């Protein structure tokens, strides 16, 4: 079962990626705001989501689904698909290439499979619990770095930054002087896979959702990295990294809301 689930997830992620590329840098994006102007959706998000959900419904009609744009579809099933049909929509809408589709598959509430496909970059990440993390079919590992001053670390900023001072700048101010470089790539799923592949040494972000991290956290774990949910009051807030770097960054991150 696990192997056929993985093969289907990869195949549908590749189809979703082909949908992304049909819209990318085109003039049919139909950009719409959701929570505010920092939180957008395009016609490509919706088309990719429809494609994946249609496949799941016809192949696994009893499986539950959690997907960003269309929400929850609960069935009495041991399996649940957790889908971000286009992660990095702001990049995508600007013509920037860091965007992907992310699919996690849970069995009895535990993520067992993850697939992240960045179509423009031609990067396919896949993972099965207990069987390692792979990029384009080759096994990958976290960087294993231990010195923070030699590390490149990514983060992101929450969509409610226009009205909420709990905007991650406090964490950035603390971490920035100690690292070789900071990046804001704009796709949580890619950030996590890049930690697993060793391209980034650490990553944290607050106020994410399950669909952003479902596949990526398993990828980090299977690539030998560590992660922590460092806030419980701010949706999904995660720190991931090579084990030593994770342990050095954790005490630098606020565990409660910044008020100014
Ligand atoms: C967003 C990206 C981004 C992160 C945002 C997410 P979306 O997802 O992962 O990197 O900073 O918080 O919402 O909206 O492009 O799917
Ligand atoms: Ca997302
Ligand atoms: Ca999305």
mmCIF file of C-alpha atoms and ligand atoms in Angstrom:
data_model
loop_
_atom_site.group_PDB
_atom_site.id
_atom_site.type_symbol
_atom_site.label_atom_id
_atom_site.label_comp_id
_atom_site.label_asym_id
_atom_site.label_seq_id
_atom_site.Cartn_x
_atom_site.Cartn_y
_atom_site.Cartn_z
ATOM 1 C CA UNK A 1 0.000 0.000 0.000
ATOM 2 C CA UNK A 2 2.717 2.500 1.044
ATOM 3 C CA UNK A 3 4.621 2.034 -2.222
ATOM 4 C CA UNK A 4 1.584 2.538 -4.432
ATOM 5 C CA UNK A 5 0.582 5.596 -2.373
ATOM 6 C CA UNK A 6 4.050 7.051 -2.923
ATOM 7 C CA UNK A 7 4.018 6.373 -6.661
ATOM 8 C CA UNK A 8 0.602 7.987 -7.021
ATOM 9 C CA UNK A 9 1.610 10.980 -4.901
ATOM 10 C CA UNK A 10 4.713 11.497 -7.061
ATOM 11 C CA UNK A 11 2.779 11.156 -10.273
ATOM 12 C CA UNK A 12 0.044 13.599 -9.159
ATOM 13 C CA UNK A 13 2.651 16.041 -7.814
ATOM 14 C CA UNK A 14 4.328 16.015 -11.223
ATOM 15 C CA UNK A 15 0.965 16.673 -12.892
ATOM 16 C CA UNK A 16 0.318 19.538 -10.458
ATOM 17 C CA UNK A 17 3.774 20.900 -11.277
ATOM 18 C CA UNK A 18 2.902 20.837 -14.973
ATOM 19 C CA UNK A 19 -0.197 22.904 -14.114
ATOM 20 C CA UNK A 20 2.024 25.406 -12.260
ATOM 21 C CA UNK A 21 4.268 25.780 -15.314
ATOM 22 C CA UNK A 22 1.310 26.372 -17.635
ATOM 23 C CA UNK A 23 0.387 29.460 -15.576
ATOM 24 C CA UNK A 24 3.860 30.598 -14.475
ATOM 25 C CA UNK A 25 4.854 34.068 -15.801
ATOM 26 C CA UNK A 26 1.634 34.135 -17.809
ATOM 27 C CA UNK A 27 -1.266 36.568 -17.780
ATOM 28 C CA UNK A 28 -4.045 34.249 -16.557
ATOM 29 C CA UNK A 29 -3.075 34.197 -12.858
ATOM 30 C CA UNK A 30 -6.276 35.769 -11.474
ATOM 31 C CA UNK A 31 -4.532 36.825 -8.233
ATOM 32 C CA UNK A 32 -6.974 37.215 -5.334
ATOM 33 C CA UNK A 33 -6.397 38.260 -1.709
ATOM 34 C CA UNK A 34 -7.502 35.945 1.105
ATOM 35 C CA UNK A 35 -6.727 37.072 4.711
ATOM 36 C CA UNK A 36 -5.103 40.280 3.397
ATOM 37 C CA UNK A 37 -2.916 41.423 0.493
ATOM 38 C CA UNK A 38 0.020 39.343 1.844
ATOM 39 C CA UNK A 39 -2.057 36.171 1.564
ATOM 40 C CA UNK A 40 -3.018 35.395 -2.002
ATOM 41 C CA UNK A 41 -4.362 32.651 -4.193
ATOM 42 C CA UNK A 42 -4.161 32.262 -7.962
ATOM 43 C CA UNK A 43 -5.931 30.236 -10.619
ATOM 44 C CA UNK A 44 -2.914 27.900 -10.602
ATOM 45 C CA UNK A 45 -3.367 27.069 -6.882
ATOM 46 C CA UNK A 46 -6.981 26.148 -7.568
ATOM 47 C CA UNK A 47 -6.313 24.170 -10.745
ATOM 48 C CA UNK A 48 -3.485 22.172 -9.137
ATOM 49 C CA UNK A 49 -5.643 21.454 -6.086
ATOM 50 C CA UNK A 50 -8.583 20.267 -8.196
ATOM 51 C CA UNK A 51 -6.328 17.926 -10.155
ATOM 52 C CA UNK A 52 -4.897 16.284 -7.025
ATOM 53 C CA UNK A 53 -8.227 16.019 -5.190
ATOM 54 C CA UNK A 54 -9.970 14.558 -8.247
ATOM 55 C CA UNK A 55 -7.267 11.864 -8.421
ATOM 56 C CA UNK A 56 -7.605 11.054 -4.693
ATOM 57 C CA UNK A 57 -11.400 10.909 -4.871
ATOM 58 C CA UNK A 58 -11.396 8.514 -7.786
ATOM 59 C CA UNK A 59 -8.498 6.291 -6.619
ATOM 60 C CA UNK A 60 -9.012 6.380 -2.832
ATOM 61 C CA UNK A 61 -12.634 7.494 -2.343
ATOM 62 C CA UNK A 62 -12.576 6.723 1.397
ATOM 63 C CA UNK A 63 -9.413 8.660 2.247
ATOM 64 C CA UNK A 64 -9.689 11.933 4.185
ATOM 65 C CA UNK A 65 -8.214 15.126 2.787
ATOM 66 C CA UNK A 66 -6.929 18.398 4.258
ATOM 67 C CA UNK A 67 -6.084 20.837 1.494
ATOM 68 C CA UNK A 68 -5.285 24.541 1.771
ATOM 69 C CA UNK A 69 -7.824 26.087 -0.575
ATOM 70 C CA UNK A 70 -10.749 23.697 -0.166
ATOM 71 C CA UNK A 71 -10.376 22.674 3.491
ATOM 72 C CA UNK A 72 -11.319 19.391 5.061
ATOM 73 C CA UNK A 73 -12.980 16.307 3.638
ATOM 74 C CA UNK A 74 -13.347 13.795 6.450
ATOM 75 C CA UNK A 75 -14.107 10.131 5.868
ATOM 76 C CA UNK A 76 -13.851 7.177 8.188
ATOM 77 C CA UNK A 77 -10.377 6.261 6.979
ATOM 78 C CA UNK A 78 -6.947 5.499 8.436
ATOM 79 C CA UNK A 79 -5.437 7.645 5.693
ATOM 80 C CA UNK A 80 -5.400 11.422 5.277
ATOM 81 C CA UNK A 81 -3.806 13.466 2.510
ATOM 82 C CA UNK A 82 -2.427 16.855 3.605
ATOM 83 C CA UNK A 83 -1.962 19.066 0.565
ATOM 84 C CA UNK A 84 -0.545 22.450 -0.282
ATOM 85 C CA UNK A 85 -1.311 22.629 -4.001
ATOM 86 C CA UNK A 86 1.061 25.570 -4.524
ATOM 87 C CA UNK A 87 3.450 26.589 -1.761
ATOM 88 C CA UNK A 88 5.207 29.861 -2.501
ATOM 89 C CA UNK A 89 2.295 31.584 -4.192
ATOM 90 C CA UNK A 90 3.781 35.048 -3.622
ATOM 91 C CA UNK A 91 6.964 33.996 -5.453
ATOM 92 C CA UNK A 92 4.870 32.361 -8.173
ATOM 93 C CA UNK A 93 2.765 35.500 -8.664
ATOM 94 C CA UNK A 94 5.935 37.573 -9.081
ATOM 95 C CA UNK A 95 7.605 35.187 -11.546
ATOM 96 C CA UNK A 96 10.132 33.989 -8.939
ATOM 97 C CA UNK A 97 11.028 30.283 -9.279
ATOM 98 C CA UNK A 98 10.847 28.982 -5.675
ATOM 99 C CA UNK A 99 7.411 27.356 -5.582
ATOM 100 C CA UNK A 100 6.233 23.769 -5.294
ATOM 101 C CA UNK A 101 3.398 21.390 -4.521
ATOM 102 C CA UNK A 102 3.552 19.578 -1.186
ATOM 103 C CA UNK A 103 1.746 16.325 -0.364
ATOM 104 C CA UNK A 104 1.928 14.509 2.963
ATOM 105 C CA UNK A 105 0.110 11.225 3.608
ATOM 106 C CA UNK A 106 -0.807 10.298 7.166
ATOM 107 C CA UNK A 107 -1.707 6.838 8.428
ATOM 108 C CA UNK A 108 -3.554 6.871 11.760
ATOM 109 C CA UNK A 109 -2.447 10.470 12.313
ATOM 110 C CA UNK A 110 1.270 9.906 11.624
ATOM 111 C CA UNK A 111 2.888 11.224 8.437
ATOM 112 C CA UNK A 112 4.327 8.252 6.559
ATOM 113 C CA UNK A 113 4.979 9.724 3.099
ATOM 114 C CA UNK A 114 5.992 13.150 1.804
ATOM 115 C CA UNK A 115 6.369 14.466 -1.731
ATOM 116 C CA UNK A 116 7.452 18.006 -2.623
ATOM 117 C CA UNK A 117 7.873 18.937 -6.283
ATOM 118 C CA UNK A 118 9.327 22.257 -7.426
ATOM 119 C CA UNK A 119 8.520 22.146 -11.115
ATOM 120 C CA UNK A 120 10.474 25.140 -12.413
ATOM 121 C CA UNK A 121 13.573 24.033 -10.487
ATOM 122 C CA UNK A 122 13.026 20.410 -11.565
ATOM 123 C CA UNK A 123 13.512 19.261 -7.965
ATOM 124 C CA UNK A 124 11.493 16.311 -6.669
ATOM 125 C CA UNK A 125 11.829 15.457 -2.978
ATOM 126 C CA UNK A 126 10.303 12.292 -1.595
ATOM 127 C CA UNK A 127 10.400 10.485 1.709
ATOM 128 C CA UNK A 128 8.931 7.390 3.333
ATOM 129 C CA UNK A 129 9.171 7.003 7.100
ATOM 130 C CA UNK A 130 12.022 4.636 7.927
ATOM 131 C CA UNK A 131 13.343 4.562 4.352
ATOM 132 C CA UNK A 132 15.223 7.865 4.011
ATOM 133 C CA UNK A 133 14.892 11.138 2.137
ATOM 134 C CA UNK A 134 15.563 11.517 -1.587
ATOM 135 C CA UNK A 135 16.059 14.364 -4.043
ATOM 136 C CA UNK A 136 15.550 13.430 -7.686
ATOM 137 C CA UNK A 137 15.973 9.772 -6.692
ATOM 138 C CA UNK A 138 19.278 10.213 -4.813
ATOM 139 C CA UNK A 139 19.509 9.877 -1.015
ATOM 140 C CA UNK A 140 20.223 13.126 0.832
ATOM 141 C CA UNK A 141 21.323 14.086 4.348
ATOM 142 C CA UNK A 142 21.387 17.285 6.395
ATOM 143 C CA UNK A 143 24.644 19.264 6.240
ATOM 144 C CA UNK A 144 25.851 18.136 9.642
ATOM 145 C CA UNK A 145 27.355 21.547 10.368
ATOM 146 C CA UNK A 146 27.984 22.452 13.990
ATOM 147 C CA UNK A 147 29.286 26.047 13.833
ATOM 148 C CA UNK A 148 26.526 28.624 13.593
ATOM 149 C CA UNK A 149 28.890 31.224 12.111
ATOM 150 C CA UNK A 150 29.343 28.907 9.092
ATOM 151 C CA UNK A 151 25.606 28.382 8.589
ATOM 152 C CA UNK A 152 23.038 29.713 6.149
ATOM 153 C CA UNK A 153 19.626 29.756 7.746
ATOM 154 C CA UNK A 154 16.180 30.636 6.354
ATOM 155 C CA UNK A 155 13.063 32.044 7.917
ATOM 156 C CA UNK A 156 9.758 33.651 6.899
ATOM 157 C CA UNK A 157 7.330 36.276 8.137
ATOM 158 C CA UNK A 158 3.683 35.764 9.051
ATOM 159 C CA UNK A 159 0.862 37.002 6.836
ATOM 160 C CA UNK A 160 -0.676 39.068 9.669
ATOM 161 C CA UNK A 161 2.475 41.221 9.921
ATOM 162 C CA UNK A 162 0.398 44.279 8.928
ATOM 163 C CA UNK A 163 -1.525 44.186 12.237
ATOM 164 C CA UNK A 164 0.388 41.955 14.657
ATOM 165 C CA UNK A 165 3.750 42.910 16.237
ATOM 166 C CA UNK A 166 4.437 39.191 16.750
ATOM 167 C CA UNK A 167 6.134 39.218 13.356
ATOM 168 C CA UNK A 168 9.385 37.227 13.871
ATOM 169 C CA UNK A 169 11.631 40.313 13.677
ATOM 170 C CA UNK A 170 12.578 39.738 17.346
ATOM 171 C CA UNK A 171 13.908 36.273 16.462
ATOM 172 C CA UNK A 172 15.653 37.553 13.338
ATOM 173 C CA UNK A 173 17.409 40.288 15.338
ATOM 174 C CA UNK A 174 18.752 37.690 17.764
ATOM 175 C CA UNK A 175 19.893 35.138 15.160
ATOM 176 C CA UNK A 176 21.208 37.393 12.375
ATOM 177 C CA UNK A 177 24.537 38.436 13.961
ATOM 178 C CA UNK A 178 25.516 34.815 14.582
ATOM 179 C CA UNK A 179 25.035 33.202 11.145
ATOM 180 C CA UNK A 180 26.937 33.348 7.859
ATOM 181 C CA UNK A 181 23.760 34.285 6.031
ATOM 182 C CA UNK A 182 19.988 34.573 6.335
ATOM 183 C CA UNK A 183 17.564 33.743 3.512
ATOM 184 C CA UNK A 184 13.834 34.233 2.965
ATOM 185 C CA UNK A 185 13.083 31.815 0.136
ATOM 186 C CA UNK A 186 9.279 32.097 0.327
ATOM 187 C CA UNK A 187 8.194 28.457 0.373
ATOM 188 C CA UNK A 188 8.081 26.634 3.694
ATOM 189 C CA UNK A 189 8.027 23.216 2.008
ATOM 190 C CA UNK A 190 11.135 24.011 -0.040
ATOM 191 C CA UNK A 191 12.850 25.502 3.037
ATOM 192 C CA UNK A 192 12.336 22.237 4.922
ATOM 193 C CA UNK A 193 13.456 20.052 2.013
ATOM 194 C CA UNK A 194 16.549 22.230 1.586
ATOM 195 C CA UNK A 195 17.399 21.642 5.255
ATOM 196 C CA UNK A 196 17.057 17.902 4.590
ATOM 197 C CA UNK A 197 19.188 18.118 1.449
ATOM 198 C CA UNK A 198 21.889 20.141 3.228
ATOM 199 C CA UNK A 199 21.430 23.328 1.166
ATOM 200 C CA UNK A 200 20.254 25.167 4.291
ATOM 201 C CA UNK A 201 21.567 24.424 7.769
ATOM 202 C CA UNK A 202 18.483 25.620 9.627
ATOM 203 C CA UNK A 203 15.035 27.136 9.164
ATOM 204 C CA UNK A 204 12.341 28.460 11.426
ATOM 205 C CA UNK A 205 8.979 30.100 10.874
ATOM 206 C CA UNK A 206 5.894 30.795 12.941
ATOM 207 C CA UNK A 207 2.209 30.837 12.058
ATOM 208 C CA UNK A 208 2.371 28.163 9.377
ATOM 209 C CA UNK A 209 -0.224 25.455 8.711
ATOM 210 C CA UNK A 210 -0.094 21.688 8.520
ATOM 211 C CA UNK A 211 -0.142 21.668 4.731
ATOM 212 C CA UNK A 212 3.046 23.797 4.680
ATOM 213 C CA UNK A 213 5.067 21.345 6.790
ATOM 214 C CA UNK A 214 3.494 17.880 6.561
ATOM 215 C CA UNK A 215 5.860 16.474 3.921
ATOM 216 C CA UNK A 216 8.829 18.703 4.805
ATOM 217 C CA UNK A 217 9.129 17.777 8.485
ATOM 218 C CA UNK A 218 9.233 14.068 7.676
ATOM 219 C CA UNK A 219 11.852 14.885 5.032
ATOM 220 C CA UNK A 220 14.028 16.652 7.636
ATOM 221 C CA UNK A 221 13.622 13.776 10.097
ATOM 222 C CA UNK A 222 14.517 11.085 7.571
ATOM 223 C CA UNK A 223 17.500 13.135 6.368
ATOM 224 C CA UNK A 224 18.945 13.063 9.881
ATOM 225 C CA UNK A 225 17.796 16.502 11.026
ATOM 226 C CA UNK A 226 15.937 17.642 14.124
ATOM 227 C CA UNK A 227 12.831 19.751 14.484
ATOM 228 C CA UNK A 228 10.737 21.306 17.245
ATOM 229 C CA UNK A 229 7.367 22.985 17.362
ATOM 230 C CA UNK A 230 8.742 25.976 19.287
ATOM 231 C CA UNK A 231 5.425 27.785 19.834
ATOM 232 C CA UNK A 232 2.065 26.243 20.597
ATOM 233 C CA UNK A 233 0.072 29.491 20.538
ATOM 234 C CA UNK A 234 0.791 30.479 16.914
ATOM 235 C CA UNK A 235 -0.636 27.831 14.580
ATOM 236 C CA UNK A 236 2.236 25.662 13.372
ATOM 237 C CA UNK A 237 5.589 27.199 14.380
ATOM 238 C CA UNK A 238 8.620 25.089 13.559
ATOM 239 C CA UNK A 239 12.390 25.136 13.879
ATOM 240 C CA UNK A 240 14.319 22.586 11.813
ATOM 241 C CA UNK A 241 17.990 22.029 11.275
ATOM 242 C CA UNK A 242 20.993 19.865 11.412
ATOM 243 C CA UNK A 243 20.926 18.537 15.007
ATOM 244 C CA UNK A 244 23.601 20.801 16.484
ATOM 245 C CA UNK A 245 22.310 23.917 14.737
ATOM 246 C CA UNK A 246 18.732 23.152 15.789
ATOM 247 C CA UNK A 247 19.935 22.936 19.410
ATOM 248 C CA UNK A 248 21.835 26.235 19.139
ATOM 249 C CA UNK A 249 18.943 28.122 17.521
ATOM 250 C CA UNK A 250 16.196 26.847 19.820
ATOM 251 C CA UNK A 251 17.107 29.010 22.855
ATOM 252 C CA UNK A 252 17.361 32.076 20.575
ATOM 253 C CA UNK A 253 13.688 31.889 19.500
ATOM 254 C CA UNK A 254 10.887 33.452 21.531
ATOM 255 C CA UNK A 255 8.438 30.979 22.993
ATOM 256 C CA UNK A 256 5.770 33.624 23.423
ATOM 257 C CA UNK A 257 4.315 36.471 21.385
ATOM 258 C CA UNK A 258 6.390 39.601 20.793
ATOM 259 C CA UNK A 259 4.344 42.660 21.728
ATOM 260 C CA UNK A 260 6.276 45.391 19.904
HETATM 261 C C1 LIG B 1 3.384 30.422 2.329
HETATM 262 C C2 LIG B 1 4.835 30.072 2.105
HETATM 263 C C3 LIG B 1 5.726 31.097 2.740
HETATM 264 C C4 LIG B 1 5.395 31.302 4.203
HETATM 265 C C5 LIG B 1 3.916 31.627 4.364
HETATM 266 C C6 LIG B 1 3.088 30.512 3.774
HETATM 267 P P1 LIG B 1 1.574 29.770 0.458
HETATM 268 O O1 LIG B 1 2.522 29.461 1.761
HETATM 269 O O2 LIG B 1 5.143 28.796 2.620
HETATM 270 O O3 LIG B 1 7.087 30.764 2.647
HETATM 271 O O4 LIG B 1 6.174 32.357 4.700
HETATM 272 O O5 LIG B 1 3.619 31.820 5.693
HETATM 273 O O6 LIG B 1 1.732 30.794 3.980
HETATM 274 O O7 LIG B 1 0.547 30.753 0.901
HETATM 275 O O8 LIG B 1 2.442 30.283 -0.612
HETATM 276 O O9 LIG B 1 1.015 28.410 0.196
HETATM 277 CA CA1 LIG B 2 1.900 27.145 1.931
HETATM 278 CA CA1 LIG B 3 -0.514 27.307 -0.877
#
